[in-house]
Every structure is written in C-alpha cells, then in structure tokens.
DNA sequence: TAGATTGTTAATCGATTAACAATC
DNA sequence: TAGATTGTTAATCGATTAACAATC
C-alpha cells in the first residue's frame, strides 16, 4: 500500500495511465448532468473508444461495476479521482515568470484539482516582489530554502531553453519529486525524478505534417 | 504527390509521426554543434531509444543514410524538416486573448518554424484594437471574413471551456483546416478537420498518479 | 579489402479487440 | 426469472526489437 488505502498499481502500462484523466473528465461531465448510471458500452461510445478497452483499462485497478447494471457514475468518478491521487494536495513552484509562466500561474483548473502553486521564481529583479494570482514572485536564490520548508513536490519550468537544464538541476537538488518542463529541450534528470515534457512546438509540427495532404489539392 | 515533390506518406502510423519533431530537435542541436555525421546507434543512444526504432522510423519515408558511414547530420535534418512540412508557411489565428492566449502569441518558437500568427480574436471590447507581439486583437465578428481573406489554415482555441465548442464550429465554418485546442474539453469537429487537443490539466494528473508511490514511504 | 553501418525482414513483445461465462 | 452487462480470457493486431545480408 502506498499512502492510506491506495494500492501501488505498479505494472500498469503508461498508456493506460495517460487515459485516466480523460475518463475522469467525461465522468465529471456526467456527474454534472446528474446522470446516475452508465454502461461501458455507452461511455465508450461517448468517448470514441471501444467498450473492451474501457473495461480492460478499469480492470487494472479493480472492479467498479455491476453485471447487468453498469457503473454508478458518481462512484466511478470518485474512484478514478482516488486512483489518480486527487484526494491529496500537491504543492508546486514555478520557475520563469515570463508570459507562459504567468499564464500557467493564472490557470484556474490547477487549483481546482488540488494543485497548489506556492511560489514563482525568476532572476529578473524588476519582477521580484510582484504577485500573480496572489502568488509572490521571488528571487531564484531563495528556491532551495523555499522548497525545503514548504513541502514542494512539483516544479514547473518555464524559462528559456538555455536555462532549463540548470533550473532542473536546482529543483532536483532542492528536493522536488516531479518536474513539468515547458522549455523546448529534453532536460536530463536522475531516474527517481518524475518528468513530463510539454513541447508545444512539437505539437504544431504534427499539425503541419497532417496538413500536407489536405493542402495539396485544394485551392489556397 | 502532395504539393511539390513531397510524397503523401499515407499509412505512416501516428506514433511514428509524433516522433518526428523530436528527431528534428536533436538533429538541429547537432547541426548547431557542427557535427557532420552520425550513426543510428549514436543518435539513438543520445535520444534514449533503440537504433532499430530510429532506422525503422526513417524507413517509412525513404533512405537517408549510407552503409558503413551513417547519416549526414545536416542532410537528415533538412529531410525531416521537409517531411514534416516546414518549408511552407502556415498562417494561424488565435481565439481568446486571455493569459494563455497572450502567452502563446508571444511564444517565439512558432514564428521561427514558419508558423505565422496573423490575428487574435476576442469578445472583450476592452481588448479589441490592442496589439500583442505586433498582432492585432480583433472582434470575433470579423473572424469569418478574416480567415477567408488571409489563407488561414490553423486555428488556436484558448477560450474558456463553455465557449470552446462554439468557437470550433465558427473556425470550421470559416474554412480553417486544423484546430489546436487548449480548452479543457474534447471539442467535436468533422472528420476532415485536423484536431490536436492540449489538455494541460491532464498532464498534471499523470504527474500526480506517478507521484503516489514516490510519496508513500518518504517523510514529507 | 576489412570494418562499419545501413535498410529490411523476421521474431518478439505489448496493446487492443472479440468473445463469453459469470452474475446482478 | 430473463435481459443486460460486467470481469476476464483468448485472439488479433500493431509496434518494437533483433538479426543479418547488402554495400559503402
């Protein structure tokens, strides 16, 4: 058991884990619409996946349905939230108070799910002391001390490419457990650090690739 | 042939296409470092993948190497750029001039690759007429006309969740070919429209899931 | 030529889909 | 009870890795 009552779900394929937030999102919408029950068949149809995949995915985590009935929407919603780990609060800091950093600091969907931004760090003296969405911008020199004293588990990197690796190392040394990187470079971290890269420009390139055939024969 | 000289690369698996930008990124760094040649072995090691996968991936698009020698870095870089479609310019508009919209409008990496933001649209009269990074914010009523007259192929959605589907439909009707959606909802578009969803909150949830086991046994 | 490394086929591995007995 | 739908096993499909002949 990891933490209270949550089995460790080792060996669950990453491809399944990445689908959990989407399930959670759709179930959340059904809860809002006061839908009480749903079958794997119907939920899968809504989501554009197969009912087999949905049941197979849930099967990695336990038994949540009832034969002949389906799933109680609110129960399944809560279960998946618990599996993801949403009943805990995660303290975050953000490094790099540029445009993207400020936008993320203002993003309302994070706090709503228990992701709490505790501080923003930058090297620009003109920004230090300001507040964004009630979160103070601090000098990056204060980072190690702040992480240690505020139980920070996630560090978000929104600095320019050339500064990203240095910031990552600073975060790791300070004791952060996970890093969410927006700089357009693959940063290197030790194996025990969890890393998610968000390469926005890469996504645009995939769009460009897929656009080729569309644009070929059409008048522009 | 789609467009001038580019074969259509139908049937290339999406999982391969999504790796292209990463190859392009690593090759770009090697070009900057003036590295002339590289073997699949070495490049794969750098990227943390297998040499088999790298060669297999390239094989979908042609023969770019030379037995006993490897690949000429600059040539391969240019080839992959061409495969992705980076020799063309893509005109974009962005809808929703909030924090995230403004951050994206200021993001320098897009223009650098030929993705050109032509206009920003919003409904807030106080924003209309302002400029962000030299791009004017316009009234959303002008959108259909603007798309038609400026050869816009990509629409970026950064409006709140409840407005996203409506904006998507507006973009499709106006003639946009591809949509990059940042609203935290799965929008619906006709099959012929290319869609990329960027669900930022989903990525944080994956971090949360993976954090569980890490946080379990450690003192906090 | 000998060594290196590709392009490509075959083998393995993993993920998705199909099927159905169990059971609410 | 009869109908519906789950949980789960087996079959299929696709992606990754291994291997090697071709060849620079």
Coordinates of C-alpha atoms (C1' of nucleotides) in Angstrom, one line a residue:
Chain A
X1 CA 0.0 0.0 0.0
X2 CA 1.3 3.4 -0.9
X3 CA -0.3 6.0 1.3
X4 CA -3.5 5.3 3.0
X5 CA -5.6 2.7 1.3
X6 CA -4.2 3.1 -2.2
X7 CA -2.6 0.0 -3.7
X8 CA 0.6 0.8 -5.6
X9 CA -0.7 0.0 -9.1
X10 CA 2.8 -1.0 -10.2
X11 CA 3.0 -2.5 -13.7
X12 CA 0.0 -0.6 -15.0
X13 CA 1.1 0.4 -18.5
X14 CA 1.7 4.1 -19.0
X15 CA -0.6 4.1 -22.0
X16 CA -3.5 3.2 -19.6
X17 CA -2.4 5.8 -17.0
X18 CA -2.5 8.5 -19.6
X19 CA -6.1 7.7 -20.4
X20 CA -7.3 8.1 -16.8
X21 CA -7.6 11.9 -16.8
X22 CA -9.8 11.6 -19.9
X23 CA -12.1 9.1 -18.2
X24 CA -12.2 11.4 -15.2
X25 CA -13.2 14.4 -17.4
X26 CA -16.0 12.6 -19.1
X27 CA -17.3 11.2 -15.8
X28 CA -17.2 14.6 -14.3
X29 CA -19.4 15.9 -17.1
X30 CA -21.9 13.1 -16.5
X31 CA -21.9 13.9 -12.7
X32 CA -22.7 17.5 -13.5
X33 CA -25.5 16.4 -15.7
X34 CA -26.8 14.2 -12.8
X35 CA -26.5 11.0 -14.8
X36 CA -26.7 8.2 -12.3
X37 CA -25.6 5.1 -14.1
X38 CA -23.8 4.3 -17.4
X39 CA -22.6 1.2 -19.2
X40 CA -19.2 0.7 -20.6
X41 CA -20.9 0.5 -24.0
X42 CA -22.4 4.0 -23.7
X43 CA -19.4 5.7 -22.1
X44 CA -17.1 4.2 -24.7
X45 CA -19.3 5.4 -27.5
X46 CA -19.3 8.9 -26.0
X47 CA -15.5 8.9 -25.8
X48 CA -14.9 7.4 -29.2
X49 CA -13.1 4.3 -27.8
X50 CA -14.2 0.6 -27.6
X51 CA -16.1 -0.8 -24.6
X52 CA -13.5 -3.5 -24.4
X53 CA -10.7 -1.0 -23.9
X54 CA -12.7 0.8 -21.2
X55 CA -13.4 -2.3 -19.2
X56 CA -9.9 -3.6 -19.8
X57 CA -8.4 -0.3 -18.5
X58 CA -10.6 -0.3 -15.4
X59 CA -9.7 -3.9 -14.8
X60 CA -6.1 -2.8 -13.9
X61 CA -7.4 -1.0 -10.9
X62 CA -10.2 -3.2 -9.5
X63 CA -13.9 -4.0 -10.0
X64 CA -16.1 -1.0 -10.1
X65 CA -19.2 -2.1 -12.0
X66 CA -22.1 -4.4 -11.6
X67 CA -23.2 -7.1 -14.1
X68 CA -26.4 -6.3 -15.8
X69 CA -26.4 -2.7 -14.5
X70 CA -23.2 -0.9 -15.5
X71 CA -21.3 1.7 -13.4
X72 CA -22.7 4.2 -10.9
X73 CA -21.3 7.4 -12.4
X74 CA -20.5 9.2 -9.2
X75 CA -18.8 6.3 -7.6
X76 CA -16.7 5.6 -10.7
X77 CA -15.8 9.3 -10.9
X78 CA -14.6 9.3 -7.3
X79 CA -12.8 6.0 -7.7
X80 CA -10.8 7.3 -10.6
X81 CA -10.1 10.5 -8.8
X82 CA -8.7 8.4 -5.9
X83 CA -6.6 6.2 -8.3
X84 CA -5.1 9.3 -9.9
X85 CA -4.4 10.7 -6.4
X86 CA -6.6 13.7 -6.4
X87 CA -7.6 13.5 -2.8
X88 CA -4.2 14.8 -1.9
X89 CA -2.8 18.3 -2.3
X90 CA 0.3 18.8 -4.4
X91 CA 2.4 21.9 -3.7
X92 CA 4.1 23.3 -6.8
X93 CA 6.5 26.1 -7.6
X94 CA 7.1 27.6 -11.0
X95 CA 10.4 28.9 -12.3
X96 CA 10.3 31.6 -15.0
X97 CA 7.8 34.4 -14.7
X98 CA 7.6 35.1 -18.4
X99 CA 4.4 35.0 -20.5
X100 CA 3.9 31.3 -20.3
X101 CA 4.8 31.2 -16.6
X102 CA 2.3 33.9 -15.8
X103 CA -0.4 32.2 -17.9
X104 CA 0.1 29.0 -16.0
X105 CA 0.0 30.8 -12.7
X106 CA -3.3 32.2 -13.6
X107 CA -4.7 28.9 -14.9
X108 CA -7.8 28.2 -12.8
X109 CA -8.0 24.4 -13.5
X110 CA -5.0 23.5 -11.5
X111 CA -6.0 24.8 -8.0
X112 CA -9.5 23.3 -8.6
X113 CA -7.9 19.8 -8.6
X114 CA -5.7 20.3 -5.6
X115 CA -2.5 21.5 -7.4
X116 CA -1.5 24.5 -5.3
X117 CA 1.1 27.0 -6.7
X118 CA 3.1 28.2 -3.7
X119 CA 5.7 30.5 -5.3
X120 CA 7.1 31.7 -8.6
X121 CA 10.8 32.3 -9.1
X122 CA 12.7 34.5 -11.5
X123 CA 16.0 36.2 -11.9
X124 CA 14.6 39.5 -13.1
X125 CA 14.8 42.0 -10.2
X126 CA 12.0 44.0 -11.7
X127 CA 9.6 41.2 -11.3
X128 CA 10.6 40.0 -7.8
X129 CA 8.1 41.1 -5.2
X130 CA 5.2 41.3 -7.6
X131 CA 2.3 38.9 -7.3
X132 CA 0.5 36.9 -9.9
X133 CA -2.9 35.5 -9.0
X134 CA -1.9 36.1 -5.3
X135 CA 1.4 34.2 -5.7
X136 CA 4.6 36.1 -5.0
X137 CA 7.5 36.2 -7.4
X138 CA 10.7 35.5 -5.5
X139 CA 14.4 35.6 -6.3
X140 CA 15.6 32.3 -7.5
X141 CA 18.3 32.3 -4.8
X142 CA 15.5 31.6 -2.3
X143 CA 14.4 28.5 -4.2
X144 CA 16.3 25.7 -2.3
X145 CA 15.2 27.0 1.1
X146 CA 11.6 27.5 0.0
X147 CA 11.3 24.0 -1.4
X148 CA 12.7 22.5 1.8
X149 CA 10.3 24.4 4.0
X150 CA 7.1 24.2 2.0
X151 CA 6.8 20.6 1.1
X152 CA 7.0 21.2 -2.6
X153 CA 6.6 18.1 -4.8
X154 CA 6.3 19.5 -8.3
X155 CA 8.5 22.1 -10.1
X156 CA 7.3 23.7 -13.3
X157 CA 10.0 25.0 -15.7
X158 CA 9.0 27.9 -18.0
X159 CA 12.4 29.5 -18.5
X160 CA 14.3 29.9 -21.9
X161 CA 15.8 26.8 -23.4
X162 CA 19.4 27.5 -22.3
X163 CA 18.5 28.0 -18.7
X164 CA 16.2 24.9 -18.4
X165 CA 18.8 22.2 -17.6
X166 CA 20.3 24.4 -14.8
X167 CA 16.9 25.1 -13.3
X168 CA 16.1 21.4 -13.4
X169 CA 19.2 20.5 -11.5
X170 CA 18.5 23.2 -9.0
X171 CA 15.0 21.8 -8.5
X172 CA 16.3 18.2 -8.1
X173 CA 18.9 19.3 -5.6
X174 CA 16.3 21.2 -3.7
X175 CA 14.2 18.0 -3.3
X176 CA 11.4 18.3 -5.8
X177 CA 10.0 14.9 -6.8
X178 CA 8.5 15.8 -10.2
X179 CA 9.2 18.2 -13.0
X180 CA 6.9 19.6 -15.6
X181 CA 9.1 21.1 -18.3
X182 CA 7.9 23.6 -20.9
X183 CA 11.3 24.6 -22.3
X184 CA 11.8 23.3 -25.8
X185 CA 14.6 21.0 -24.9
X186 CA 14.8 17.5 -23.3
X187 CA 16.2 18.1 -19.9
X188 CA 18.1 15.3 -18.0
X189 CA 17.1 14.3 -14.5
X190 CA 18.0 11.3 -12.3
X191 CA 15.9 8.2 -12.7
X192 CA 14.0 8.7 -9.5
X193 CA 12.7 12.1 -10.6
X194 CA 9.4 12.1 -12.5
X195 CA 9.5 14.1 -15.7
X196 CA 6.9 15.3 -18.1
X197 CA 7.9 17.3 -21.1
X198 CA 5.5 19.7 -22.7
X199 CA 7.0 20.5 -26.1
X200 CA 4.4 22.8 -27.6
X201 CA 6.2 23.5 -30.8
X202 CA 6.3 19.7 -31.4
X203 CA 2.5 19.6 -31.4
X204 CA 2.3 22.3 -34.1
X205 CA 4.7 20.3 -36.2
X206 CA 2.5 17.3 -36.1
X207 CA -0.4 19.6 -37.2
X208 CA 1.8 20.7 -40.1
X209 CA 2.6 17.2 -41.1
X210 CA -1.0 16.2 -41.2
X211 CA -1.9 19.4 -43.1
X212 CA 0.3 18.5 -46.0
X213 CA -2.1 16.1 -47.7
X214 CA -5.1 18.4 -47.0
X215 CA -3.5 21.4 -48.6
X216 CA -2.2 19.5 -51.6
X217 CA -5.1 19.5 -54.0
X218 CA -7.1 22.4 -52.6
X219 CA -7.1 25.9 -54.0
X220 CA -5.5 28.2 -51.4
Chain B
X1 CA 2.5 13.7 -54.7
X2 CA 1.1 16.2 -52.3
X3 CA 2.4 19.6 -53.1
X4 CA 5.7 20.0 -54.9
X5 CA 7.8 16.9 -54.5
X6 CA 6.6 15.6 -51.3
X7 CA 5.1 12.0 -51.5
X8 CA 1.9 11.7 -49.4
X9 CA 3.2 9.4 -46.6
X10 CA -0.2 7.9 -46.2
X11 CA -0.3 4.9 -43.8
X12 CA 2.6 6.1 -41.7
X13 CA 1.5 5.3 -38.1
X14 CA 0.7 8.3 -36.0
X15 CA 3.1 7.0 -33.3
X16 CA 5.9 7.5 -35.8
X17 CA 4.8 10.9 -36.9
X18 CA 4.7 12.1 -33.3
X19 CA 8.4 11.2 -33.0
X20 CA 9.5 13.3 -36.0
X21 CA 9.7 16.6 -34.2
X22 CA 11.9 15.1 -31.6
X23 CA 14.3 13.7 -34.2
X24 CA 14.2 17.1 -35.8
X25 CA 15.1 18.8 -32.5
X26 CA 18.0 16.5 -31.7
X27 CA 19.4 16.9 -35.3
X28 CA 19.0 20.6 -35.0
X29 CA 21.2 20.6 -31.9
X30 CA 23.8 18.5 -33.7
X31 CA 23.8 20.9 -36.7
X32 CA 24.4 23.8 -34.3
X33 CA 27.3 21.9 -32.8
X34 CA 28.7 21.4 -36.3
X35 CA 28.6 17.6 -36.1
X36 CA 28.8 16.3 -39.7
X37 CA 27.8 12.7 -39.5
X38 CA 26.1 10.4 -37.0
X39 CA 25.2 6.7 -36.9
X40 CA 21.7 5.5 -35.9
X41 CA 23.5 3.8 -33.0
X42 CA 24.8 7.1 -31.6
X43 CA 21.8 9.2 -32.3
X44 CA 19.5 6.6 -30.7
X45 CA 21.7 6.5 -27.6
X46 CA 21.5 10.3 -27.3
X47 CA 17.8 10.1 -27.5
X48 CA 17.2 7.2 -25.2
X49 CA 15.6 5.0 -27.9
X50 CA 16.8 1.9 -29.8
X51 CA 18.8 2.2 -33.1
X52 CA 16.3 -0.3 -34.5
X53 CA 13.4 2.1 -33.9
X54 CA 15.2 5.0 -35.4
X55 CA 16.1 3.2 -38.6
X56 CA 12.6 1.6 -38.8
X57 CA 11.0 5.0 -38.4
X58 CA 13.2 6.7 -41.1
X59 CA 12.4 3.7 -43.3
X60 CA 8.8 4.9 -43.6
X61 CA 10.0 8.0 -45.5
X62 CA 12.9 6.8 -47.6
X63 CA 16.6 6.0 -47.5
X64 CA 18.7 8.8 -46.0
X65 CA 21.9 7.0 -44.8
X66 CA 24.8 5.3 -46.2
X67 CA 26.1 1.8 -45.2
X68 CA 29.3 1.9 -43.3
X69 CA 29.0 5.6 -42.8
X70 CA 25.8 6.7 -41.1
X71 CA 23.8 9.8 -41.8
X72 CA 25.0 13.3 -42.8
X73 CA 23.5 15.3 -40.0
X74 CA 22.6 18.4 -41.9
X75 CA 21.0 16.4 -44.8
X76 CA 18.9 14.3 -42.4
X77 CA 17.9 17.5 -40.5
X78 CA 16.7 19.1 -43.7
X79 CA 15.0 15.9 -45.0
X80 CA 13.0 15.6 -41.8
X81 CA 12.1 19.2 -41.9
X82 CA 10.8 18.7 -45.4
X83 CA 8.9 15.6 -44.4
X84 CA 7.2 17.5 -41.6
X85 CA 6.4 20.2 -44.0
X86 CA 8.4 23.0 -42.5
X87 CA 9.4 24.6 -45.8
X88 CA 5.9 26.0 -46.0
X89 CA 4.4 28.9 -44.1
X90 CA 1.3 28.2 -42.0
X91 CA -1.0 31.1 -41.2
X92 CA -2.7 30.9 -37.9
X93 CA -5.2 32.8 -35.9
X94 CA -5.8 32.5 -32.2
X95 CA -9.2 32.9 -30.4
X96 CA -9.2 34.0 -26.8
X97 CA -6.8 36.8 -25.7
X98 CA -6.6 35.7 -22.1
X99 CA -3.4 34.8 -20.3
X100 CA -2.7 31.6 -22.2
X101 CA -3.6 33.2 -25.5
X102 CA -1.3 36.1 -24.9
X103 CA 1.5 33.7 -23.8
X104 CA 1.1 31.7 -27.0
X105 CA 1.1 34.9 -29.1
X106 CA 4.4 35.8 -27.6
X107 CA 5.9 32.4 -27.9
X108 CA 9.0 32.9 -30.2
X109 CA 9.4 29.3 -31.3
X110 CA 6.4 29.3 -33.5
X111 CA 7.3 32.1 -35.9
X112 CA 10.8 30.7 -36.1
X113 CA 9.5 27.5 -37.7
X114 CA 7.2 29.2 -40.2
X115 CA 4.0 29.3 -38.1
X116 CA 2.8 32.8 -38.5
X117 CA 0.1 34.3 -36.2
X118 CA -2.0 36.7 -38.3
X119 CA -4.6 37.8 -35.9
X120 CA -6.1 37.3 -32.4
X121 CA -9.8 37.4 -31.7
X122 CA -11.8 38.1 -28.6
X123 CA -15.2 39.3 -27.5
X124 CA -14.0 41.7 -24.8
X125 CA -14.3 45.2 -26.3
X126 CA -11.6 46.5 -24.0
X127 CA -9.0 44.2 -25.6
X128 CA -10.0 44.8 -29.2
X129 CA -7.6 47.1 -31.1
X130 CA -4.7 46.3 -28.8
X131 CA -1.6 44.5 -30.1
X132 CA 0.3 41.6 -28.7
X133 CA 3.7 40.9 -30.2
X134 CA 2.6 43.1 -33.1
X135 CA -0.5 41.1 -33.8
X136 CA -3.8 42.9 -33.5
X137 CA -6.7 41.8 -31.3
X138 CA -9.9 41.9 -33.4
X139 CA -13.6 41.4 -32.7
X140 CA -14.7 37.9 -33.2
X141 CA -17.3 39.0 -35.6
X142 CA -14.6 39.7 -38.1
X143 CA -13.3 36.1 -37.9
X144 CA -15.1 34.5 -40.9
X145 CA -14.1 37.3 -43.2
X146 CA -10.5 37.4 -42.0
X147 CA -10.0 33.6 -42.4
X148 CA -11.3 33.7 -45.9
X149 CA -9.1 36.6 -47.0
X150 CA -5.8 35.6 -45.3
X151 CA -5.4 32.0 -46.2
X152 CA -5.6 30.8 -42.6
X153 CA -5.0 27.1 -42.1
X154 CA -4.7 26.7 -38.3
X155 CA -7.0 28.0 -35.6
X156 CA -5.9 28.0 -31.9
X157 CA -8.5 27.9 -29.2
X158 CA -7.7 29.5 -25.9
X159 CA -11.2 30.4 -24.7
X160 CA -13.0 29.1 -21.6
X161 CA -14.4 25.6 -21.7
X162 CA -18.0 26.6 -22.3
X163 CA -17.2 28.7 -25.3
X164 CA -14.8 26.3 -27.0
X165 CA -17.2 24.2 -29.0
X166 CA -18.9 27.3 -30.4
X167 CA -15.6 28.8 -31.4
X168 CA -14.5 25.5 -33.0
X169 CA -17.6 25.5 -35.2
X170 CA -17.0 29.0 -36.2
X171 CA -13.5 28.2 -37.2
X172 CA -14.6 25.1 -39.2
X173 CA -17.3 27.1 -41.0
X174 CA -14.8 29.8 -41.8
X175 CA -12.6 27.3 -43.5
X176 CA -9.8 26.5 -41.1
X177 CA -8.1 23.1 -41.8
X178 CA -6.7 22.4 -38.4
X179 CA -7.5 23.2 -34.8
X180 CA -5.2 23.3 -31.8
X181 CA -7.5 23.3 -28.7
X182 CA -6.3 24.4 -25.2
X183 CA -9.8 24.5 -23.6
X184 CA -10.2 21.6 -21.1
X185 CA -12.9 19.8 -23.1
X186 CA -12.9 17.5 -26.1
X187 CA -14.4 19.6 -28.9
X188 CA -16.2 17.9 -31.8
X189 CA -15.2 18.6 -35.4
X190 CA -16.0 17.0 -38.7
X191 CA -13.7 14.2 -39.9
X192 CA -11.8 16.3 -42.4
X193 CA -10.7 18.7 -39.8
X194 CA -7.4 18.0 -38.1
X195 CA -7.6 18.3 -34.3
X196 CA -4.9 18.4 -31.6
X197 CA -6.1 18.7 -28.0
X198 CA -3.7 20.1 -25.4
X199 CA -5.2 19.2 -22.1
X200 CA -2.7 20.7 -19.7
X201 CA -4.5 19.7 -16.6
X202 CA -4.5 16.0 -17.8
X203 CA -0.7 16.1 -17.8
X204 CA -0.6 17.3 -14.2
X205 CA -2.9 14.4 -13.2
X206 CA -0.4 11.9 -14.8
X207 CA 2.3 13.5 -12.6
X208 CA 0.1 13.1 -9.6
X209 CA -0.5 9.5 -10.3
X210 CA 3.1 8.8 -10.7
X211 CA 3.9 10.7 -7.5
X212 CA 1.8 8.5 -5.3
X213 CA 4.4 5.7 -5.0
X214 CA 7.2 8.2 -4.5
X215 CA 5.5 10.0 -1.7
X216 CA 4.3 6.8 0.0
X217 CA 7.3 5.9 2.1
X218 CA 9.2 9.1 2.3
X219 CA 9.0 11.6 5.1
X220 CA 7.3 14.7 3.9
Chain C
dT1 C1' 40.0 -5.0 -48.9
dA2 C1' 38.1 -5.1 -44.0
dG3 C1' 35.1 -2.7 -40.8
dA4 C1' 31.1 -0.3 -40.2
dT5 C1' 26.5 0.6 -40.6
dT6 C1' 22.6 0.8 -43.3
dG7 C1' 17.9 -0.9 -45.0
dT8 C1' 14.8 -4.5 -44.2
dT9 C1' 12.9 -9.0 -42.9
dA10 C1' 11.7 -11.9 -39.1
dA11 C1' 10.8 -12.6 -34.1
dT12 C1' 9.1 -10.8 -30.0
dC13 C1' 6.6 -8.1 -27.3
dG14 C1' 2.6 -5.4 -25.8
dA15 C1' -1.8 -3.3 -26.6
dT16 C1' -6.4 -3.6 -28.5
dT17 C1' -10.4 -6.1 -29.7
dA18 C1' -13.5 -10.0 -29.5
dA19 C1' -15.9 -13.4 -27.1
dC20 C1' -18.3 -15.4 -23.4
dA21 C1' -19.1 -17.4 -18.8
dA22 C1' -20.5 -15.4 -14.5
dT23 C1' -23.9 -12.8 -12.2
dC24 C1' -26.6 -8.9 -11.0
Chain D
dT1 C1' -36.8 -15.3 -14.0
dA2 C1' -34.9 -13.1 -18.4
dG3 C1' -32.1 -9.5 -20.1
dA4 C1' -28.2 -6.8 -19.6
dT5 C1' -23.7 -6.0 -18.7
dT6 C1' -19.7 -6.9 -16.2
dG7 C1' -14.9 -9.0 -15.5
dT8 C1' -11.7 -11.7 -17.8
dT9 C1' -9.6 -15.0 -21.0
dA10 C1' -8.3 -15.8 -25.7
dA11 C1' -7.5 -14.0 -30.4
dT12 C1' -5.9 -10.4 -33.2
dC13 C1' -3.5 -6.6 -34.4
dG14 C1' 0.3 -3.4 -34.4
dA15 C1' 4.7 -1.7 -32.7
dT16 C1' 9.3 -2.6 -31.1
dT17 C1' 13.4 -5.2 -31.2
dA18 C1' 16.7 -8.4 -33.1
dA19 C1' 19.3 -10.1 -36.7
dC20 C1' 21.7 -10.0 -40.9
dA21 C1' 22.5 -9.6 -45.9
dA22 C1' 23.7 -5.8 -48.8
dT23 C1' 27.0 -2.3 -49.5
dC24 C1' 29.6 1.8 -48.8

